[in-house]
Amino acid sequence: MKNSFGPDYASLEDADFVAKYQASCFCGVIQYEVSADPVDAKICHCLTCQRLHGAPMQWVAIFHKHHVRFTAGLEHLLLYNSEQNRSERILPCKISCGKCGTPIADEGRRMWLAFPSLFDFGYPAKVPEAFRPTCHLFYGSKVIEIQDDLPKWSGHKNHSELL
Ligand SMILES: [Zn+2]
Ligand SMILES: [Zn+2]
């Protein structure tokens, strides 16, 4: 297999890469790891996330691409740009497993927006502090009310109304 998702990402040849967390899709064909804590974590209630995830909201943890490397399954990744409705790697794009369909991450222009549900936090899960959401995005289109003290933005963080 190719050993990197692209020049912005770490590769299996990076000797100084130390895996901190491991992630895999449901069927296990896609495996990747990260070498750092996420820089932020959020919950998105937008209609696009609801539909693409078949879920009321999306939980995302944001990493620098150079802290991410694939260890298996690169050839099974399915890429989809929802704005242009094209199954191509046009950033930002959605990444999922071509075998089991698990949503893997959103690939942004600069950042890797990982879905923490794929990470191995043990069972019962001990979710590290850095993965805890710091705010809700697009809460204006929420379908489930969330009772917490986190800021709830009607759209994008800092560019919309606080609800
Ligand atoms: Zn899979
Ligand atoms: Zn969203």
PDB file of C-alpha atoms and ligand atoms in Angstrom:
ATOM      1  CA  MET A   1       0.000   0.000   0.000  1.00  0.00           C
ATOM      2  CA  LYS A   2       1.009   3.627  -0.322  1.00  0.00           C
ATOM      3  CA  ASN A   3       2.393   4.577   3.057  1.00  0.00           C
ATOM      4  CA  SER A   4       1.040   8.073   3.417  1.00  0.00           C
ATOM      5  CA  PHE A   5      -2.200   9.893   2.651  1.00  0.00           C
ATOM      6  CA  GLY A   6      -0.142  12.710   1.112  1.00  0.00           C
ATOM      7  CA  PRO A   7       2.784  15.018   1.836  1.00  0.00           C
ATOM      8  CA  ASP A   8       0.926  16.829   4.646  1.00  0.00           C
ATOM      9  CA  TYR A   9       0.604  13.593   6.604  1.00  0.00           C
ATOM     10  CA  ALA A  10       3.020  11.482   8.580  1.00  0.00           C
ATOM     11  CA  SER A  11       4.112   8.208   6.983  1.00  0.00           C
ATOM     12  CA  LEU A  12       5.177   4.795   8.197  1.00  0.00           C
ATOM     13  CA  GLU A  13       8.771   5.842   7.510  1.00  0.00           C
ATOM     14  CA  ASP A  14       8.687   8.631  10.112  1.00  0.00           C
ATOM     15  CA  ALA A  15      10.880   7.084  12.792  1.00  0.00           C
ATOM     16  CA  ASP A  16      10.108   9.777  15.363  1.00  0.00           C
ATOM     17  CA  PHE A  17       6.332   9.305  15.095  1.00  0.00           C
ATOM     18  CA  VAL A  18       5.000   7.911  18.384  1.00  0.00           C
ATOM     19  CA  ALA A  19       1.390   6.798  18.239  1.00  0.00           C
ATOM     20  CA  LYS A  20      -0.742   8.225  21.026  1.00  0.00           C
ATOM     21  CA  TYR A  21      -4.162   6.991  19.901  1.00  0.00           C
ATOM     22  CA  GLN A  22      -5.353   4.370  17.424  1.00  0.00           C
ATOM     23  CA  ALA A  23      -8.479   4.534  15.304  1.00  0.00           C
ATOM     24  CA  SER A  24     -10.223   2.077  12.999  1.00  0.00           C
ATOM     25  CA  CYS A  25     -13.449   1.743  11.046  1.00  0.00           C
ATOM     26  CA  PHE A  26     -16.129  -0.794  11.965  1.00  0.00           C
ATOM     27  CA  CYS A  27     -14.823  -3.567   9.685  1.00  0.00           C
ATOM     28  CA  GLY A  28     -11.197  -2.832  10.596  1.00  0.00           C
ATOM     29  CA  VAL A  29      -9.846  -2.453   7.069  1.00  0.00           C
ATOM     30  CA  ILE A  30      -9.029   1.226   7.713  1.00  0.00           C
ATOM     31  CA  GLN A  31      -6.512   1.820  10.502  1.00  0.00           C
ATOM     32  CA  TYR A  32      -4.776   5.018  11.440  1.00  0.00           C
ATOM     33  CA  GLU A  33      -3.051   6.600  14.385  1.00  0.00           C
ATOM     34  CA  VAL A  34      -2.301  10.053  15.725  1.00  0.00           C
ATOM     35  CA  SER A  35       0.761  11.251  17.620  1.00  0.00           C
ATOM     36  CA  ALA A  36      -0.829  14.126  19.566  1.00  0.00           C
ATOM     37  CA  ASP A  37      -3.936  15.247  21.363  1.00  0.00           C
ATOM     38  CA  PRO A  38      -6.536  17.079  19.278  1.00  0.00           C
ATOM     39  CA  VAL A  39      -6.281  20.874  19.238  1.00  0.00           C
ATOM     40  CA  ASP A  40     -10.052  21.180  19.763  1.00  0.00           C
ATOM     41  CA  ALA A  41     -13.225  19.119  19.741  1.00  0.00           C
ATOM     42  CA  LYS A  42     -16.736  20.154  18.733  1.00  0.00           C
ATOM     43  CA  ILE A  43     -20.225  18.909  18.106  1.00  0.00           C
ATOM     44  CA  CYS A  44     -21.881  19.905  14.835  1.00  0.00           C
ATOM     45  CA  HIS A  45     -25.658  19.870  14.423  1.00  0.00           C
ATOM     46  CA  CYS A  46     -25.747  20.984  10.762  1.00  0.00           C
ATOM     47  CA  LEU A  47     -28.100  19.271   8.320  1.00  0.00           C
ATOM     48  CA  THR A  48     -25.210  18.001   6.187  1.00  0.00           C
ATOM     49  CA  CYS A  49     -23.631  16.215   9.152  1.00  0.00           C
ATOM     50  CA  GLN A  50     -26.996  14.835  10.262  1.00  0.00           C
ATOM     51  CA  ARG A  51     -27.653  13.297   6.873  1.00  0.00           C
ATOM     52  CA  LEU A  52     -24.134  12.088   6.052  1.00  0.00           C
ATOM     53  CA  HIS A  53     -23.791  10.458   9.471  1.00  0.00           C
ATOM     54  CA  GLY A  54     -27.334   9.192   9.838  1.00  0.00           C
ATOM     55  CA  ALA A  55     -27.146  10.730  13.294  1.00  0.00           C
ATOM     56  CA  PRO A  56     -28.523  13.760  15.136  1.00  0.00           C
ATOM     57  CA  MET A  57     -25.075  15.360  15.375  1.00  0.00           C
ATOM     58  CA  GLN A  58     -21.416  14.915  14.563  1.00  0.00           C
ATOM     59  CA  TRP A  59     -18.625  14.775  17.175  1.00  0.00           C
ATOM     60  CA  VAL A  60     -15.301  15.850  15.736  1.00  0.00           C
ATOM     61  CA  ALA A  61     -11.749  16.163  17.128  1.00  0.00           C
ATOM     62  CA  ILE A  62      -9.332  18.334  15.176  1.00  0.00           C
ATOM     63  CA  PHE A  63      -5.726  17.341  14.462  1.00  0.00           C
ATOM     64  CA  HIS A  64      -2.847  18.719  12.446  1.00  0.00           C
ATOM     65  CA  LYS A  65      -2.343  16.496   9.410  1.00  0.00           C
ATOM     66  CA  HIS A  66       1.310  15.881  10.274  1.00  0.00           C
ATOM     67  CA  HIS A  67       0.115  14.165  13.485  1.00  0.00           C
ATOM     68  CA  VAL A  68      -1.896  11.620  11.468  1.00  0.00           C
ATOM     69  CA  ARG A  69      -0.714   8.496   9.681  1.00  0.00           C
ATOM     70  CA  PHE A  70      -2.478   5.549   8.124  1.00  0.00           C
ATOM     71  CA  THR A  71      -1.296   2.062   8.955  1.00  0.00           C
ATOM     72  CA  ALA A  72      -3.793   0.127   6.806  1.00  0.00           C
ATOM     73  CA  GLY A  73      -6.539   0.519   4.244  1.00  0.00           C
ATOM     74  CA  LEU A  74      -5.580   3.636   2.268  1.00  0.00           C
ATOM     75  CA  GLU A  75      -6.772   1.937  -0.918  1.00  0.00           C
ATOM     76  CA  HIS A  76     -10.245   1.471   0.623  1.00  0.00           C
ATOM     77  CA  LEU A  77     -10.886   5.125   1.433  1.00  0.00           C
ATOM     78  CA  LEU A  78     -13.927   6.666  -0.171  1.00  0.00           C
ATOM     79  CA  LEU A  79     -13.685  10.411  -0.786  1.00  0.00           C
ATOM     80  CA  TYR A  80     -16.642  12.689  -1.292  1.00  0.00           C
ATOM     81  CA  ASN A  81     -16.999  16.438  -1.658  1.00  0.00           C
ATOM     82  CA  SER A  82     -20.527  17.313  -0.542  1.00  0.00           C
ATOM     83  CA  GLU A  83     -20.470  20.877  -1.904  1.00  0.00           C
ATOM     84  CA  GLN A  84     -19.788  19.753  -5.477  1.00  0.00           C
ATOM     85  CA  ASN A  85     -21.421  16.322  -5.087  1.00  0.00           C
ATOM     86  CA  ARG A  86     -18.314  14.615  -6.463  1.00  0.00           C
ATOM     87  CA  SER A  87     -16.628  11.450  -5.262  1.00  0.00           C
ATOM     88  CA  GLU A  88     -13.200  13.023  -5.443  1.00  0.00           C
ATOM     89  CA  ARG A  89     -10.556  14.404  -3.137  1.00  0.00           C
ATOM     90  CA  ILE A  90     -11.593  18.019  -3.467  1.00  0.00           C
ATOM     91  CA  LEU A  91     -10.962  19.657  -0.082  1.00  0.00           C
ATOM     92  CA  PRO A  92     -12.831  19.891   2.182  1.00  0.00           C
ATOM     93  CA  CYS A  93     -14.074  16.352   1.672  1.00  0.00           C
ATOM     94  CA  LYS A  94     -15.671  13.515   3.581  1.00  0.00           C
ATOM     95  CA  ILE A  95     -13.743  10.306   4.064  1.00  0.00           C
ATOM     96  CA  SER A  96     -15.378   6.966   4.715  1.00  0.00           C
ATOM     97  CA  CYS A  97     -14.575   3.267   4.506  1.00  0.00           C
ATOM     98  CA  GLY A  98     -15.395   1.871   1.069  1.00  0.00           C
ATOM     99  CA  LYS A  99     -16.072  -1.547   2.585  1.00  0.00           C
ATOM    100  CA  CYS A 100     -18.223  -0.968   5.704  1.00  0.00           C
ATOM    101  CA  GLY A 101     -19.239   2.661   5.131  1.00  0.00           C
ATOM    102  CA  THR A 102     -18.013   4.025   8.474  1.00  0.00           C
ATOM    103  CA  PRO A 103     -17.434   7.775   8.276  1.00  0.00           C
ATOM    104  CA  ILE A 104     -13.712   8.193   9.056  1.00  0.00           C
ATOM    105  CA  ALA A 105     -13.060  11.945   9.076  1.00  0.00           C
ATOM    106  CA  ASP A 106     -13.571  15.236   7.323  1.00  0.00           C
ATOM    107  CA  GLU A 107     -10.407  16.264   5.519  1.00  0.00           C
ATOM    108  CA  GLY A 108     -10.139  20.023   5.692  1.00  0.00           C
ATOM    109  CA  ARG A 109      -7.745  22.157   3.692  1.00  0.00           C
ATOM    110  CA  ARG A 110      -5.383  22.379   6.662  1.00  0.00           C
ATOM    111  CA  MET A 111      -6.692  20.084   9.372  1.00  0.00           C
ATOM    112  CA  TRP A 112      -7.847  16.511   9.916  1.00  0.00           C
ATOM    113  CA  LEU A 113     -11.279  16.455  11.558  1.00  0.00           C
ATOM    114  CA  ALA A 114     -11.429  13.015  13.113  1.00  0.00           C
ATOM    115  CA  PHE A 115     -14.520  11.242  14.405  1.00  0.00           C
ATOM    116  CA  PRO A 116     -13.528  10.178  17.923  1.00  0.00           C
ATOM    117  CA  SER A 117     -16.034   7.300  17.927  1.00  0.00           C
ATOM    118  CA  LEU A 118     -13.421   5.406  15.869  1.00  0.00           C
ATOM    119  CA  PHE A 119     -10.730   5.781  18.525  1.00  0.00           C
ATOM    120  CA  ASP A 120      -9.874   3.005  20.906  1.00  0.00           C
ATOM    121  CA  PHE A 121     -10.504   4.488  24.351  1.00  0.00           C
ATOM    122  CA  GLY A 122     -11.044   1.117  26.014  1.00  0.00           C
ATOM    123  CA  TYR A 123     -14.282  -0.324  27.334  1.00  0.00           C
ATOM    124  CA  PRO A 124     -15.954   1.272  29.132  1.00  0.00           C
ATOM    125  CA  ALA A 125     -14.474   4.217  27.257  1.00  0.00           C
ATOM    126  CA  LYS A 126     -12.180   6.582  29.105  1.00  0.00           C
ATOM    127  CA  VAL A 127     -12.376   9.617  26.854  1.00  0.00           C
ATOM    128  CA  PRO A 128      -9.359  11.901  27.361  1.00  0.00           C
ATOM    129  CA  GLU A 129     -10.083  15.496  28.354  1.00  0.00           C
ATOM    130  CA  ALA A 130      -8.726  16.838  25.040  1.00  0.00           C
ATOM    131  CA  PHE A 131     -11.511  15.045  23.134  1.00  0.00           C
ATOM    132  CA  ARG A 132     -14.297  16.617  25.125  1.00  0.00           C
ATOM    133  CA  PRO A 133     -16.352  19.026  22.998  1.00  0.00           C
ATOM    134  CA  THR A 134     -15.797  22.729  23.738  1.00  0.00           C
ATOM    135  CA  CYS A 135     -18.868  24.012  21.861  1.00  0.00           C
ATOM    136  CA  HIS A 136     -21.875  23.194  19.696  1.00  0.00           C
ATOM    137  CA  LEU A 137     -21.976  24.364  16.065  1.00  0.00           C
ATOM    138  CA  PHE A 138     -25.096  24.931  13.941  1.00  0.00           C
ATOM    139  CA  TYR A 139     -27.236  24.477  17.034  1.00  0.00           C
ATOM    140  CA  GLY A 140     -29.934  26.386  15.121  1.00  0.00           C
ATOM    141  CA  SER A 141     -30.664  23.168  13.186  1.00  0.00           C
ATOM    142  CA  LYS A 142     -30.475  20.830  16.173  1.00  0.00           C
ATOM    143  CA  VAL A 143     -32.893  17.898  16.307  1.00  0.00           C
ATOM    144  CA  ILE A 144     -32.011  16.930  19.883  1.00  0.00           C
ATOM    145  CA  GLU A 145     -31.667  19.379  22.775  1.00  0.00           C
ATOM    146  CA  ILE A 146     -28.408  19.184  24.683  1.00  0.00           C
ATOM    147  CA  GLN A 147     -28.327  20.254  28.315  1.00  0.00           C
ATOM    148  CA  ASP A 148     -24.798  21.404  29.041  1.00  0.00           C
ATOM    149  CA  ASP A 149     -22.889  24.601  29.727  1.00  0.00           C
ATOM    150  CA  LEU A 150     -21.015  24.685  26.405  1.00  0.00           C
ATOM    151  CA  PRO A 151     -21.442  27.643  24.049  1.00  0.00           C
ATOM    152  CA  LYS A 152     -24.091  26.938  21.416  1.00  0.00           C
ATOM    153  CA  TRP A 153     -23.534  28.763  18.124  1.00  0.00           C
ATOM    154  CA  SER A 154     -26.354  29.081  15.583  1.00  0.00           C
ATOM    155  CA  GLY A 155     -23.793  28.453  12.809  1.00  0.00           C
ATOM    156  CA  HIS A 156     -19.993  28.628  12.701  1.00  0.00           C
ATOM    157  CA  LYS A 157     -18.004  29.403  15.867  1.00  0.00           C
ATOM    158  CA  ASN A 158     -17.392  33.138  16.332  1.00  0.00           C
ATOM    159  CA  HIS A 159     -19.252  33.905  13.081  1.00  0.00           C
ATOM    160  CA  SER A 160     -22.824  33.388  14.186  1.00  0.00           C
ATOM    161  CA  GLU A 161     -25.183  34.086  17.030  1.00  0.00           C
ATOM    162  CA  LEU A 162     -24.773  32.522  20.469  1.00  0.00           C
ATOM    163  CA  LEU A 163     -28.020  30.737  21.351  1.00  0.00           C
TER     164      LEU A 163
HETATM  165 ZN    ZN B   1     -14.485  -0.455   7.237  1.00  0.00          ZN
HETATM  166 ZN    ZN B   2     -21.858  19.869  10.335  1.00  0.00          ZN
END
